[in-house]
mmCIF file with all atom_site columns, C-alpha atoms in Angstrom:
data_model
loop_
_atom_site.group_PDB
_atom_site.id
_atom_site.type_symbol
_atom_site.label_atom_id
_atom_site.label_alt_id
_atom_site.label_comp_id
_atom_site.label_asym_id
_atom_site.label_entity_id
_atom_site.label_seq_id
_atom_site.pdbx_PDB_ins_code
_atom_site.Cartn_x
_atom_site.Cartn_y
_atom_site.Cartn_z
_atom_site.occupancy
_atom_site.B_iso_or_equiv
_atom_site.pdbx_formal_charge
_atom_site.auth_seq_id
_atom_site.auth_comp_id
_atom_site.auth_asym_id
_atom_site.auth_atom_id
_atom_site.pdbx_PDB_model_num
ATOM 1   C CA . UNK Y 1 1   ? 4.531  39.026 7.616  1.00 0.00 ? 1   UNK Y CA 1
ATOM 2   C CA . UNK Y 1 2   ? 3.799  37.691 4.504  1.00 0.00 ? 2   UNK Y CA 1
ATOM 3   C CA . UNK Y 1 3   ? 3.586  34.028 6.124  1.00 0.00 ? 3   UNK Y CA 1
ATOM 4   C CA . UNK Y 1 4   ? 7.486  34.510 5.896  1.00 0.00 ? 4   UNK Y CA 1
ATOM 5   C CA . UNK Y 1 5   ? 8.840  34.877 9.361  1.00 0.00 ? 5   UNK Y CA 1
ATOM 6   C CA . UNK Y 1 6   ? 9.608  38.391 9.122  1.00 0.00 ? 6   UNK Y CA 1
ATOM 7   C CA . UNK Y 1 7   ? 7.137  40.024 10.935 1.00 0.00 ? 7   UNK Y CA 1
ATOM 8   C CA . UNK Y 1 8   ? 7.893  42.277 13.920 1.00 0.00 ? 8   UNK Y CA 1
ATOM 9   C CA . UNK Y 1 9   ? 6.622  40.008 16.501 1.00 0.00 ? 9   UNK Y CA 1
ATOM 10  C CA . UNK Y 1 10  ? 8.438  36.958 18.031 1.00 0.00 ? 10  UNK Y CA 1
ATOM 11  C CA . UNK Y 1 11  ? 7.242  33.452 19.238 1.00 0.00 ? 11  UNK Y CA 1
ATOM 12  C CA . UNK Y 1 12  ? 8.447  33.643 22.403 1.00 0.00 ? 12  UNK Y CA 1
ATOM 13  C CA . UNK Y 1 13  ? 6.226  36.845 23.149 1.00 0.00 ? 13  UNK Y CA 1
ATOM 14  C CA . UNK Y 1 14  ? 3.019  35.045 21.767 1.00 0.00 ? 14  UNK Y CA 1
ATOM 15  C CA . UNK Y 1 15  ? 3.898  31.612 23.854 1.00 0.00 ? 15  UNK Y CA 1
ATOM 16  C CA . UNK Y 1 16  ? 4.466  33.674 26.582 1.00 0.00 ? 16  UNK Y CA 1
ATOM 17  C CA . UNK Y 1 17  ? 1.379  35.734 25.794 1.00 0.00 ? 17  UNK Y CA 1
ATOM 18  C CA . UNK Y 1 18  ? -0.844 32.624 25.465 1.00 0.00 ? 18  UNK Y CA 1
ATOM 19  C CA . UNK Y 1 19  ? 0.421  30.802 28.678 1.00 0.00 ? 19  UNK Y CA 1
ATOM 20  C CA . UNK Y 1 20  ? -0.196 34.744 30.882 1.00 0.00 ? 20  UNK Y CA 1
ATOM 21  C CA . UNK Y 1 21  ? -3.571 34.891 29.697 1.00 0.00 ? 21  UNK Y CA 1
ATOM 22  C CA . UNK Y 1 22  ? -4.404 31.063 30.640 1.00 0.00 ? 22  UNK Y CA 1
ATOM 23  C CA . UNK Y 1 23  ? -5.144 29.936 27.652 1.00 0.00 ? 23  UNK Y CA 1
ATOM 24  C CA . UNK Y 1 24  ? -3.316 26.902 27.271 1.00 0.00 ? 24  UNK Y CA 1
ATOM 25  C CA . UNK Y 1 25  ? -4.550 23.629 28.568 1.00 0.00 ? 25  UNK Y CA 1
ATOM 26  C CA . UNK Y 1 26  ? -2.376 22.367 31.957 1.00 0.00 ? 26  UNK Y CA 1
ATOM 27  C CA . UNK Y 1 27  ? -1.934 25.834 33.053 1.00 0.00 ? 27  UNK Y CA 1
ATOM 28  C CA . UNK Y 1 28  ? 2.007  25.394 35.225 1.00 0.00 ? 28  UNK Y CA 1
ATOM 29  C CA . UNK Y 1 29  ? 3.224  22.881 37.230 1.00 0.00 ? 29  UNK Y CA 1
ATOM 30  C CA . UNK Y 1 30  ? 0.104  22.246 39.204 1.00 0.00 ? 30  UNK Y CA 1
ATOM 31  C CA . UNK Y 1 31  ? -0.613 18.817 39.186 1.00 0.00 ? 31  UNK Y CA 1
ATOM 32  C CA . UNK Y 1 32  ? 2.546  16.814 40.617 1.00 0.00 ? 32  UNK Y CA 1
ATOM 33  C CA . UNK Y 1 33  ? 0.697  13.867 41.197 1.00 0.00 ? 33  UNK Y CA 1
ATOM 34  C CA . UNK Y 1 34  ? 1.107  13.280 37.192 1.00 0.00 ? 34  UNK Y CA 1
ATOM 35  C CA . UNK Y 1 35  ? 4.370  14.663 37.007 1.00 0.00 ? 35  UNK Y CA 1
ATOM 36  C CA . UNK Y 1 36  ? 7.706  12.466 36.566 1.00 0.00 ? 36  UNK Y CA 1
ATOM 37  C CA . UNK Y 1 37  ? 11.665 12.522 37.397 1.00 0.00 ? 37  UNK Y CA 1
ATOM 38  C CA . UNK Y 1 38  ? 13.876 11.135 34.694 1.00 0.00 ? 38  UNK Y CA 1
ATOM 39  C CA . UNK Y 1 39  ? 17.247 10.737 35.619 1.00 0.00 ? 39  UNK Y CA 1
ATOM 40  C CA . UNK Y 1 40  ? 20.639 9.302  33.091 1.00 0.00 ? 40  UNK Y CA 1
ATOM 41  C CA . UNK Y 1 41  ? 19.861 11.854 30.978 1.00 0.00 ? 41  UNK Y CA 1
ATOM 42  C CA . UNK Y 1 42  ? 22.963 12.626 28.366 1.00 0.00 ? 42  UNK Y CA 1
ATOM 43  C CA . UNK Y 1 43  ? 24.279 16.097 28.390 1.00 0.00 ? 43  UNK Y CA 1
ATOM 44  C CA . UNK Y 1 44  ? 23.016 16.600 25.047 1.00 0.00 ? 44  UNK Y CA 1
ATOM 45  C CA . UNK Y 1 45  ? 19.453 16.699 26.402 1.00 0.00 ? 45  UNK Y CA 1
ATOM 46  C CA . UNK Y 1 46  ? 17.247 19.785 25.724 1.00 0.00 ? 46  UNK Y CA 1
ATOM 47  C CA . UNK Y 1 47  ? 13.298 20.393 26.534 1.00 0.00 ? 47  UNK Y CA 1
ATOM 48  C CA . UNK Y 1 48  ? 12.447 19.609 23.118 1.00 0.00 ? 48  UNK Y CA 1
ATOM 49  C CA . UNK Y 1 49  ? 14.465 16.262 23.160 1.00 0.00 ? 49  UNK Y CA 1
ATOM 50  C CA . UNK Y 1 50  ? 12.403 15.236 26.566 1.00 0.00 ? 50  UNK Y CA 1
ATOM 51  C CA . UNK Y 1 51  ? 8.946  16.462 24.897 1.00 0.00 ? 51  UNK Y CA 1
ATOM 52  C CA . UNK Y 1 52  ? 10.153 13.968 21.686 1.00 0.00 ? 52  UNK Y CA 1
ATOM 53  C CA . UNK Y 1 53  ? 10.466 11.453 23.740 1.00 0.00 ? 53  UNK Y CA 1
ATOM 54  C CA . UNK Y 1 54  ? 7.423  11.794 26.056 1.00 0.00 ? 54  UNK Y CA 1
ATOM 55  C CA . UNK Y 1 55  ? 4.515  13.450 24.089 1.00 0.00 ? 55  UNK Y CA 1
ATOM 56  C CA . UNK Y 1 56  ? 3.687  9.898  22.560 1.00 0.00 ? 56  UNK Y CA 1
ATOM 57  C CA . UNK Y 1 57  ? 2.306  8.703  25.530 1.00 0.00 ? 57  UNK Y CA 1
ATOM 58  C CA . UNK Y 1 58  ? 0.214  11.520 26.213 1.00 0.00 ? 58  UNK Y CA 1
ATOM 59  C CA . UNK Y 1 59  ? -0.742 15.645 26.382 1.00 0.00 ? 59  UNK Y CA 1
ATOM 60  C CA . UNK Y 1 60  ? 1.808  17.682 27.942 1.00 0.00 ? 60  UNK Y CA 1
ATOM 61  C CA . UNK Y 1 61  ? 1.251  21.473 29.000 1.00 0.00 ? 61  UNK Y CA 1
ATOM 62  C CA . UNK Y 1 62  ? 3.489  24.153 28.027 1.00 0.00 ? 62  UNK Y CA 1
ATOM 63  C CA . UNK Y 1 63  ? 6.426  23.954 29.455 1.00 0.00 ? 63  UNK Y CA 1
ATOM 64  C CA . UNK Y 1 64  ? 5.648  20.361 30.880 1.00 0.00 ? 64  UNK Y CA 1
ATOM 65  C CA . UNK Y 1 65  ? 8.874  18.973 29.519 1.00 0.00 ? 65  UNK Y CA 1
ATOM 66  C CA . UNK Y 1 66  ? 12.085 20.530 31.563 1.00 0.00 ? 66  UNK Y CA 1
ATOM 67  C CA . UNK Y 1 67  ? 15.538 19.435 30.910 1.00 0.00 ? 67  UNK Y CA 1
ATOM 68  C CA . UNK Y 1 68  ? 17.773 20.829 34.215 1.00 0.00 ? 68  UNK Y CA 1
ATOM 69  C CA . UNK Y 1 69  ? 21.047 22.808 32.569 1.00 0.00 ? 69  UNK Y CA 1
ATOM 70  C CA . UNK Y 1 70  ? 24.162 23.316 34.055 1.00 0.00 ? 70  UNK Y CA 1
ATOM 71  C CA . UNK Y 1 71  ? 25.492 27.469 33.600 1.00 0.00 ? 71  UNK Y CA 1
ATOM 72  C CA . UNK Y 1 72  ? 27.284 26.254 30.606 1.00 0.00 ? 72  UNK Y CA 1
ATOM 73  C CA . UNK Y 1 73  ? 24.067 24.985 28.880 1.00 0.00 ? 73  UNK Y CA 1
ATOM 74  C CA . UNK Y 1 74  ? 24.769 20.851 29.200 1.00 0.00 ? 74  UNK Y CA 1
ATOM 75  C CA . UNK Y 1 75  ? 21.931 18.953 30.710 1.00 0.00 ? 75  UNK Y CA 1
ATOM 76  C CA . UNK Y 1 76  ? 22.797 18.398 34.166 1.00 0.00 ? 76  UNK Y CA 1
ATOM 77  C CA . UNK Y 1 77  ? 21.700 14.396 33.917 1.00 0.00 ? 77  UNK Y CA 1
ATOM 78  C CA . UNK Y 1 78  ? 17.631 15.095 35.065 1.00 0.00 ? 78  UNK Y CA 1
ATOM 79  C CA . UNK Y 1 79  ? 14.439 16.681 34.023 1.00 0.00 ? 79  UNK Y CA 1
ATOM 80  C CA . UNK Y 1 80  ? 10.855 16.579 34.665 1.00 0.00 ? 80  UNK Y CA 1
ATOM 81  C CA . UNK Y 1 81  ? 7.465  15.466 32.250 1.00 0.00 ? 81  UNK Y CA 1
ATOM 82  C CA . UNK Y 1 82  ? 4.240  16.889 33.809 1.00 0.00 ? 82  UNK Y CA 1
ATOM 83  C CA . UNK Y 1 83  ? 1.230  14.869 31.906 1.00 0.00 ? 83  UNK Y CA 1
ATOM 84  C CA . UNK Y 1 84  ? -2.137 16.447 32.075 1.00 0.00 ? 84  UNK Y CA 1
ATOM 85  C CA . UNK Y 1 85  ? -3.654 12.275 33.054 1.00 0.00 ? 85  UNK Y CA 1
ATOM 86  C CA . UNK Y 1 86  ? -1.890 9.904  35.228 1.00 0.00 ? 86  UNK Y CA 1
ATOM 87  C CA . UNK Y 1 87  ? -2.349 7.388  32.938 1.00 0.00 ? 87  UNK Y CA 1
ATOM 88  C CA . UNK Y 1 88  ? 0.352  9.157  30.358 1.00 0.00 ? 88  UNK Y CA 1
ATOM 89  C CA . UNK Y 1 89  ? 2.362  9.321  33.356 1.00 0.00 ? 89  UNK Y CA 1
ATOM 90  C CA . UNK Y 1 90  ? 2.028  5.768  33.925 1.00 0.00 ? 90  UNK Y CA 1
ATOM 91  C CA . UNK Y 1 91  ? 2.701  4.453  30.873 1.00 0.00 ? 91  UNK Y CA 1
ATOM 92  C CA . UNK Y 1 92  ? 5.123  6.332  30.222 1.00 0.00 ? 92  UNK Y CA 1
ATOM 93  C CA . UNK Y 1 93  ? 7.390  5.140  33.230 1.00 0.00 ? 93  UNK Y CA 1
ATOM 94  C CA . UNK Y 1 94  ? 6.314  1.437  32.692 1.00 0.00 ? 94  UNK Y CA 1
ATOM 95  C CA . UNK Y 1 95  ? 7.339  1.828  29.181 1.00 0.00 ? 95  UNK Y CA 1
ATOM 96  C CA . UNK Y 1 96  ? 10.639 4.140  29.153 1.00 0.00 ? 96  UNK Y CA 1
ATOM 97  C CA . UNK Y 1 97  ? 12.117 3.189  33.272 1.00 0.00 ? 97  UNK Y CA 1
ATOM 98  C CA . UNK Y 1 98  ? 15.002 1.109  32.265 1.00 0.00 ? 98  UNK Y CA 1
ATOM 99  C CA . UNK Y 1 99  ? 15.807 1.977  29.063 1.00 0.00 ? 99  UNK Y CA 1
ATOM 100 C CA . UNK Y 1 100 ? 19.666 1.346  28.210 1.00 0.00 ? 100 UNK Y CA 1
ATOM 101 C CA . UNK Y 1 101 ? 21.067 4.341  26.661 1.00 0.00 ? 101 UNK Y CA 1
ATOM 102 C CA . UNK Y 1 102 ? 23.638 3.512  23.729 1.00 0.00 ? 102 UNK Y CA 1
ATOM 103 C CA . UNK Y 1 103 ? 26.502 4.027  26.433 1.00 0.00 ? 103 UNK Y CA 1
ATOM 104 C CA . UNK Y 1 104 ? 25.346 1.302  28.817 1.00 0.00 ? 104 UNK Y CA 1
ATOM 105 C CA . UNK Y 1 105 ? 23.720 3.835  31.164 1.00 0.00 ? 105 UNK Y CA 1
ATOM 106 C CA . UNK Y 1 106 ? 19.985 3.487  32.282 1.00 0.00 ? 106 UNK Y CA 1
ATOM 107 C CA . UNK Y 1 107 ? 17.114 6.035  31.943 1.00 0.00 ? 107 UNK Y CA 1
ATOM 108 C CA . UNK Y 1 108 ? 14.915 6.220  35.432 1.00 0.00 ? 108 UNK Y CA 1
ATOM 109 C CA . UNK Y 1 109 ? 11.683 7.145  35.170 1.00 0.00 ? 109 UNK Y CA 1
ATOM 110 C CA . UNK Y 1 110 ? 9.972  7.498  38.559 1.00 0.00 ? 110 UNK Y CA 1
ATOM 111 C CA . UNK Y 1 111 ? 6.989  9.673  39.971 1.00 0.00 ? 111 UNK Y CA 1
ATOM 112 C CA . UNK Y 1 112 ? 8.506  12.909 40.799 1.00 0.00 ? 112 UNK Y CA 1
ATOM 113 C CA . UNK Y 1 113 ? 8.536  13.476 44.638 1.00 0.00 ? 113 UNK Y CA 1
ATOM 114 C CA . UNK Y 1 114 ? 8.033  16.502 46.638 1.00 0.00 ? 114 UNK Y CA 1
ATOM 115 C CA . UNK Y 1 115 ? 9.860  20.022 45.582 1.00 0.00 ? 115 UNK Y CA 1
ATOM 116 C CA . UNK Y 1 116 ? 11.717 20.434 48.655 1.00 0.00 ? 116 UNK Y CA 1
ATOM 117 C CA . UNK Y 1 117 ? 14.997 18.396 49.372 1.00 0.00 ? 117 UNK Y CA 1
ATOM 118 C CA . UNK Y 1 118 ? 14.913 16.256 51.665 1.00 0.00 ? 118 UNK Y CA 1
ATOM 119 C CA . UNK Y 1 119 ? 17.477 14.331 54.331 1.00 0.00 ? 119 UNK Y CA 1
ATOM 120 C CA . UNK Y 1 120 ? 17.357 10.286 53.703 1.00 0.00 ? 120 UNK Y CA 1
ATOM 121 C CA . UNK Y 1 121 ? 14.718 9.156  51.428 1.00 0.00 ? 121 UNK Y CA 1
#
């Protein structure tokens, strides 16, 4: 390897192995009370962008920042953030909800609802 990225391995294989082994804090999306639903995202939003914006508010588990994508790879305008602690989710929501984007639209950040779609609200 020599530390220059020329090893036979892959970072994605390493990440998947660590997640599978359960050694990364937070596990999978199992604490919905600390999860946020984000809407009003630009089409070029990525998981990494969401992580960069939301991680300063608190610990986010592996794969805890997810931008929903269209088949062409563009963002559908919505995403989810999963925090390890409720105070982080509350602080992020109170700080970022209503943020006005450069195009004049507003970012909406709210608690994530139930996973199954329901009619009405």
